[in-house]
Coordinates of C-alpha atoms and ligand atoms in Angstrom, one line a residue:
T1 CA -86.3 -70.8 -99.0
T2 CA -84.4 -71.7 -96.6
N3 CA -86.3 -74.0 -94.7
E4 CA -87.2 -76.0 -97.6
A5 CA -85.3 -79.4 -98.1
S6 CA -85.2 -82.3 -100.8
L7 CA -84.6 -86.2 -100.2
L8 CA -83.9 -89.2 -102.6
G9 CA -84.1 -92.7 -101.1
L10 CA -87.5 -93.4 -98.7
G11 CA -86.1 -97.0 -97.6
A12 CA -85.8 -97.7 -94.0
M13 CA -83.5 -94.9 -93.4
G14 CA -84.7 -92.1 -95.8
A15 CA -88.1 -92.7 -94.7
A16 CA -87.7 -92.1 -91.1
L17 CA -85.3 -89.1 -92.2
A18 CA -88.2 -87.9 -93.9
R19 CA -90.6 -88.6 -91.1
A20 CA -88.3 -86.9 -88.5
A21 CA -87.6 -83.7 -90.3
A22 CA -91.4 -83.4 -91.7
T23 CA -93.1 -84.5 -88.1
K24 CA -90.3 -81.0 -86.9
G25 CA -92.2 -78.7 -89.3
R26 CA -89.4 -78.7 -92.5
R27 CA -91.0 -77.9 -95.4
L28 CA -89.8 -81.3 -97.3
T29 CA -89.8 -82.5 -101.2
V30 CA -89.1 -86.3 -101.5
W31 CA -88.4 -88.8 -104.3
N32 CA -88.3 -92.1 -104.1
R33 CA -87.6 -94.8 -107.0
T34 CA -90.7 -97.0 -106.2
S35 CA -92.7 -93.8 -105.7
A36 CA -95.7 -95.9 -103.5
K37 CA -93.1 -96.1 -100.5
A38 CA -93.6 -91.8 -100.0
A39 CA -97.6 -92.2 -100.2
P40 CA -97.6 -92.7 -95.9
L41 CA -95.5 -89.7 -95.6
V42 CA -97.6 -87.2 -97.2
A43 CA -100.0 -87.4 -94.4
A44 CA -96.3 -85.8 -92.5
G45 CA -96.9 -83.3 -94.6
V46 CA -94.5 -83.6 -97.7
T47 CA -94.1 -83.1 -101.3
V48 CA -93.8 -85.7 -103.4
A49 CA -91.8 -84.9 -106.7
A50 CA -92.6 -86.4 -109.6
S51 CA -88.6 -87.3 -111.0
V52 CA -85.1 -86.7 -109.4
A53 CA -84.9 -83.3 -111.3
A54 CA -88.2 -82.2 -110.2
A55 CA -87.0 -82.9 -106.3
V56 CA -83.4 -81.4 -107.0
A57 CA -84.9 -78.4 -108.5
A58 CA -86.9 -77.9 -105.5
S59 CA -84.8 -76.6 -103.0
P60 CA -81.8 -75.3 -102.0
V61 CA -80.7 -78.5 -99.9
V62 CA -80.9 -81.9 -101.4
I63 CA -80.4 -85.2 -99.1
V64 CA -79.4 -88.2 -100.7
C65 CA -79.8 -91.9 -98.8
V66 CA -80.2 -94.4 -100.8
T67 CA -78.1 -98.2 -101.0
D68 CA -74.6 -97.0 -102.2
Y69 CA -72.6 -94.5 -104.1
A70 CA -73.3 -95.9 -107.6
A71 CA -76.7 -95.3 -107.1
T72 CA -76.8 -91.8 -105.5
R73 CA -74.7 -90.9 -108.8
A74 CA -77.0 -92.4 -111.0
L75 CA -79.6 -90.4 -109.7
L76 CA -77.7 -87.2 -109.8
E77 CA -76.7 -87.3 -113.4
A78 CA -80.5 -86.6 -113.8
A79 CA -80.6 -83.3 -111.9
L80 CA -79.6 -79.9 -112.5
L81 CA -76.7 -79.5 -109.4
A82 CA -75.2 -75.4 -109.7
G83 CA -75.7 -74.1 -106.6
K84 CA -77.4 -76.5 -104.6
T85 CA -76.0 -78.2 -101.4
V86 CA -76.3 -82.0 -101.7
V87 CA -75.7 -83.9 -98.8
Q88 CA -75.2 -87.6 -99.3
L89 CA -75.8 -89.8 -96.3
S90 CA -76.2 -93.6 -97.6
T91 CA -73.1 -95.5 -96.3
G92 CA -69.4 -96.0 -98.4
T93 CA -66.2 -95.8 -98.5
P94 CA -63.7 -92.5 -98.1
Q95 CA -62.6 -92.9 -101.7
E96 CA -66.0 -92.8 -102.8
A97 CA -66.9 -89.7 -101.0
R98 CA -63.8 -87.9 -102.4
E99 CA -64.9 -89.0 -105.9
L100 CA -68.6 -87.9 -105.9
A101 CA -67.1 -84.9 -103.8
A102 CA -65.7 -83.9 -106.8
W103 CA -67.9 -85.4 -109.0
A104 CA -70.4 -83.0 -107.7
T105 CA -68.2 -79.5 -107.2
A106 CA -67.3 -80.3 -111.1
R107 CA -71.2 -79.4 -112.0
G108 CA -71.5 -76.4 -109.5
A109 CA -72.9 -77.9 -106.0
R110 CA -71.5 -77.8 -102.8
Y111 CA -70.8 -80.8 -101.2
L112 CA -71.4 -82.7 -97.9
D113 CA -70.8 -86.6 -96.7
G114 CA -72.5 -87.5 -94.0
A115 CA -72.8 -90.9 -92.1
I116 CA -75.4 -92.0 -90.3
L117 CA -74.8 -94.0 -86.5
A118 CA -77.9 -95.3 -85.7
V119 CA -80.8 -97.5 -86.5
P120 CA -84.0 -96.2 -88.1
S121 CA -86.1 -96.2 -85.2
Q122 CA -83.7 -93.8 -83.2
V123 CA -83.7 -91.1 -86.3
G124 CA -85.0 -88.1 -85.1
G125 CA -84.2 -88.6 -81.6
P126 CA -81.3 -88.5 -78.8
H127 CA -79.0 -91.5 -79.7
A128 CA -79.1 -90.7 -83.5
N129 CA -75.1 -89.3 -84.3
L130 CA -75.1 -87.8 -87.8
M131 CA -71.0 -87.1 -88.9
T132 CA -71.0 -85.0 -92.0
S133 CA -68.0 -84.2 -93.5
G134 CA -66.7 -81.6 -96.7
S135 CA -67.4 -78.4 -97.5
R136 CA -68.3 -75.6 -94.4
E137 CA -70.6 -73.7 -96.3
A138 CA -72.7 -76.7 -97.0
F139 CA -72.5 -77.7 -93.7
A140 CA -74.0 -74.4 -93.0
A141 CA -76.9 -74.2 -95.4
A142 CA -77.7 -78.1 -94.3
E143 CA -77.5 -78.3 -90.6
G144 CA -80.9 -77.1 -89.6
V145 CA -82.6 -79.6 -91.4
L146 CA -79.7 -82.4 -89.9
A147 CA -79.8 -81.5 -86.6
E148 CA -83.5 -82.6 -86.8
M149 CA -82.4 -86.4 -88.1
G150 CA -80.1 -86.1 -85.2
A151 CA -77.4 -84.8 -83.0
V152 CA -75.1 -83.2 -85.9
R153 CA -71.2 -82.7 -85.9
F154 CA -68.8 -81.6 -88.6
V155 CA -65.8 -83.8 -88.2
G156 CA -63.2 -82.0 -91.0
E157 CA -63.2 -80.8 -94.5
P158 CA -61.4 -84.1 -96.0
P159 CA -65.0 -85.3 -97.4
G160 CA -63.9 -88.7 -96.9
A161 CA -63.6 -87.7 -92.9
A162 CA -66.9 -89.5 -92.2
A163 CA -66.5 -92.1 -93.7
A164 CA -63.9 -93.2 -92.2
L165 CA -65.3 -92.7 -88.8
D166 CA -68.3 -94.3 -89.9
L167 CA -66.0 -97.3 -91.1
A168 CA -64.3 -97.1 -87.7
V169 CA -67.2 -97.7 -86.2
L170 CA -68.5 -100.6 -87.5
S171 CA -65.7 -101.9 -87.0
S172 CA -65.6 -101.4 -83.7
L173 CA -69.2 -102.3 -82.7
F174 CA -69.1 -105.4 -85.5
G175 CA -65.9 -107.1 -83.7
A176 CA -67.5 -106.5 -80.3
L177 CA -70.8 -108.1 -81.4
L178 CA -69.1 -110.6 -83.0
G179 CA -67.4 -111.0 -79.5
F180 CA -70.5 -110.9 -77.8
Y181 CA -72.6 -113.7 -79.9
H182 CA -69.8 -116.3 -79.0
G183 CA -70.6 -114.8 -75.1
A184 CA -73.9 -115.7 -75.8
R185 CA -72.7 -119.1 -77.2
L186 CA -70.9 -119.7 -74.2
I187 CA -73.5 -118.6 -71.7
E188 CA -76.3 -121.0 -73.3
A189 CA -74.1 -123.4 -73.1
E190 CA -73.6 -123.4 -69.5
Q191 CA -77.5 -123.2 -68.9
M192 CA -78.0 -120.0 -68.2
G193 CA -80.0 -117.0 -69.8
V194 CA -78.5 -114.4 -72.4
D195 CA -81.0 -111.6 -71.0
G196 CA -78.1 -111.6 -68.3
L197 CA -75.5 -111.2 -70.1
G198 CA -77.2 -108.2 -71.9
E199 CA -77.8 -106.5 -68.9
L200 CA -74.8 -106.8 -67.5
M201 CA -73.3 -105.7 -71.0
A202 CA -75.7 -103.0 -70.6
A203 CA -74.2 -101.7 -67.1
T204 CA -70.6 -102.2 -68.1
A205 CA -70.8 -100.2 -71.5
P206 CA -69.2 -97.0 -70.0
A207 CA -66.7 -98.6 -68.7
I208 CA -65.6 -100.4 -72.1
G209 CA -66.1 -96.9 -73.9
E210 CA -63.4 -95.3 -71.3
M211 CA -61.3 -98.6 -72.0
I212 CA -61.3 -97.8 -76.2
R213 CA -60.8 -93.7 -75.3
I214 CA -57.5 -94.8 -73.2
D215 CA -56.6 -97.2 -75.9
A216 CA -57.3 -94.5 -78.8
E217 CA -55.4 -92.5 -76.6
S218 CA -52.0 -94.5 -76.6
I219 CA -52.2 -95.1 -80.1
H220 CA -52.3 -91.4 -80.9
H221 CA -49.6 -90.8 -78.7
G222 CA -47.4 -94.0 -79.6
R223 CA -47.4 -94.6 -76.1
Y224 CA -47.2 -97.8 -74.8
E225 CA -45.6 -98.6 -71.8
A226 CA -46.5 -99.7 -68.0
P227 CA -49.7 -100.9 -68.8
E228 CA -52.4 -101.4 -66.3
A229 CA -53.5 -104.7 -68.5
S230 CA -51.0 -106.3 -70.5
L231 CA -51.6 -107.0 -74.3
E232 CA -50.0 -111.2 -72.9
I233 CA -52.9 -111.2 -70.6
C234 CA -55.6 -110.3 -73.7
W235 CA -53.7 -113.3 -75.2
R236 CA -54.1 -115.3 -71.6
S237 CA -57.8 -114.4 -71.7
M238 CA -58.6 -115.3 -75.1
D239 CA -56.6 -118.7 -74.7
L240 CA -58.7 -119.4 -71.7
L241 CA -61.8 -118.6 -74.2
G242 CA -60.4 -120.8 -76.3
R243 CA -59.8 -123.9 -73.8
H244 CA -63.4 -123.0 -72.3
A245 CA -65.0 -123.9 -75.7
R246 CA -62.8 -126.6 -76.1
E247 CA -64.2 -128.3 -72.8
A248 CA -68.2 -126.9 -73.4
A249 CA -67.7 -128.4 -76.7
I250 CA -68.7 -125.1 -78.1
D251 CA -67.8 -123.2 -81.8
G252 CA -64.1 -121.6 -81.3
S253 CA -63.9 -119.8 -84.3
F254 CA -63.9 -116.0 -81.9
P255 CA -61.5 -117.1 -79.1
G256 CA -59.6 -119.1 -81.7
F257 CA -58.7 -115.6 -84.0
A258 CA -58.9 -113.1 -80.6
A259 CA -55.7 -115.1 -79.6
E260 CA -54.1 -115.3 -82.9
M261 CA -54.1 -111.9 -83.1
F262 CA -52.6 -111.5 -79.4
Q263 CA -50.1 -114.2 -80.3
R264 CA -48.6 -112.2 -83.2
G265 CA -48.3 -109.5 -80.8
I266 CA -46.6 -111.5 -78.6
T267 CA -44.1 -112.8 -81.2
A268 CA -43.3 -109.2 -82.2
G269 CA -42.2 -108.1 -78.7
F270 CA -45.1 -106.4 -77.1
G271 CA -46.1 -108.7 -74.4
D272 CA -45.4 -106.5 -72.0
E273 CA -46.9 -103.2 -73.6
A274 CA -50.5 -102.3 -73.8
P275 CA -53.2 -104.1 -75.9
A276 CA -53.0 -101.0 -78.1
A277 CA -49.5 -101.9 -79.4
M278 CA -51.1 -104.2 -81.8
I279 CA -51.4 -101.5 -83.9
K280 CA -48.0 -101.4 -84.9
V281 CA -48.9 -105.5 -86.1
L282 CA -51.3 -104.4 -88.0
R283 CA -49.1 -101.6 -89.7
A284 CA -46.0 -103.7 -90.0
A285 CA -48.8 -106.2 -92.2
S286 CA -50.1 -103.2 -93.9
A287 CA -46.4 -102.7 -95.0
Q288 CA -45.9 -106.0 -96.2
K289 CA -49.5 -106.8 -98.5
Ligands
NDP1 P1 -83.4 -99.8 -98.1 O1 -82.6 -101.0 -98.7 O2 -84.5 -99.8 -97.1 O3 -83.6 -98.8 -99.4 C1 -82.5 -98.5 -100.0 C2 -82.9 -97.2 -101.2 O4 -82.3 -97.0 -102.1 C3 -84.4 -97.3 -101.7 O5 -84.8 -96.4 -101.4 C4 -84.0 -97.7 -103.1 O6 -85.0 -97.5 -103.9 C5 -82.9 -97.2 -103.0 N1 -82.2 -97.6 -104.0 C6 -81.2 -98.2 -104.2 N2 -80.9 -98.4 -105.7 C7 -81.3 -97.5 -106.1 C8 -81.5 -97.2 -107.6 N3 -80.1 -97.6 -108.3 N4 -81.9 -96.1 -108.2 C9 -82.8 -95.3 -107.3 N5 -83.0 -95.8 -105.8 C10 -82.2 -97.1 -105.6 O7 -81.8 -99.2 -96.9 P2 -81.7 -98.2 -96.2 O8 -82.6 -97.3 -96.0 O9 -81.5 -99.4 -94.5 O10 -80.3 -97.9 -96.5 C11 -79.9 -97.0 -97.0 C12 -78.7 -96.1 -96.6 O11 -79.1 -95.7 -95.2 C13 -77.9 -97.2 -96.8 O12 -76.5 -96.6 -97.4 C14 -77.5 -97.7 -95.7 O13 -76.0 -98.0 -95.2 C15 -77.5 -96.7 -94.5 N6 -77.6 -96.7 -93.0 C16 -78.8 -97.4 -93.1 C17 -78.8 -98.0 -91.4 C18 -79.6 -98.7 -91.5 O14 -80.3 -99.2 -89.8 N7 -81.3 -99.1 -92.3 C19 -77.9 -97.4 -90.7 C20 -77.4 -96.0 -90.9 C21 -77.1 -96.0 -92.4 P3 -86.5 -97.8 -103.9 O15 -87.2 -97.8 -102.9 O16 -86.8 -97.8 -105.1 O17 -85.8 -99.7 -103.9

């Protein structure tokens, strides 16, 4: 029975998780609210349960991947969770993870919270990163099946840890994406091909990742002195980007926002420090609100 798992939720992500595990030989029981979505997976060898309760009863490990925590809670209400390992892979906040952990634990389950850093087409391959946190015993029980879905890691016992890292990665990613969209508009306005920018960014990505790692070290150790490039230089770059937007008569929202943020760092007296000193501006702001 250790080779068995159940999966609730066969949306874009749930279906990809199910397919990855089933094609690697996992005995999987699935359930989805809209039952027709299970049909294409039957050929991959999954068993379809008629109810949530039946799906939960079928396996020691129960993985959930639906829209959100409210939907997860509504589904699990209908099942007997005692003795089960519940793995929640739907996206949410650390607080939601803590609440569901307490709720599931009170019903006798071991709880593992997880976050998927991948799009469905990457699931099952080396680029799908899966972070988990919560009960170590739950991790030990679920690691095998989760490893079939992606590169899985346990990031700590606080149940909210995986969700916190997930949200922090989303913030980093979407911040970069918004900057990229402005960059793409800038390139278009110069009558150049955006494909060239894509290739350049892919080539530069490891260096950017390294800059972020160094910034994270600075913040972790609280060291912002003698930077290679100062916070003021960052402001200058964003101010230049704003000047270009005006010259080229393109939307200036992104450079306006970025310049304003760095300007706050300069106003607070951190112009000569590393750009990571921006964390001190954000700390001061959260204390006020
Ligand atoms: P979809 O919208 O494709 O699927 C949503 C799933 O949730 C469906 O199975 C749906 O059932 C089910 N569902 C929603 N509400 C309820 C409910 N009240 N009761 C029962 N079932 C419900 O979303 P995804 O599969 O893309 O996403 C699922 C989770 O995975 C989300 O939390 C998302 O943030 C996360 N995720 C998704 C990624 C992606 O790229 N797609 C990337 C990383 C994480 P039904 O089929 O009946 O509608």
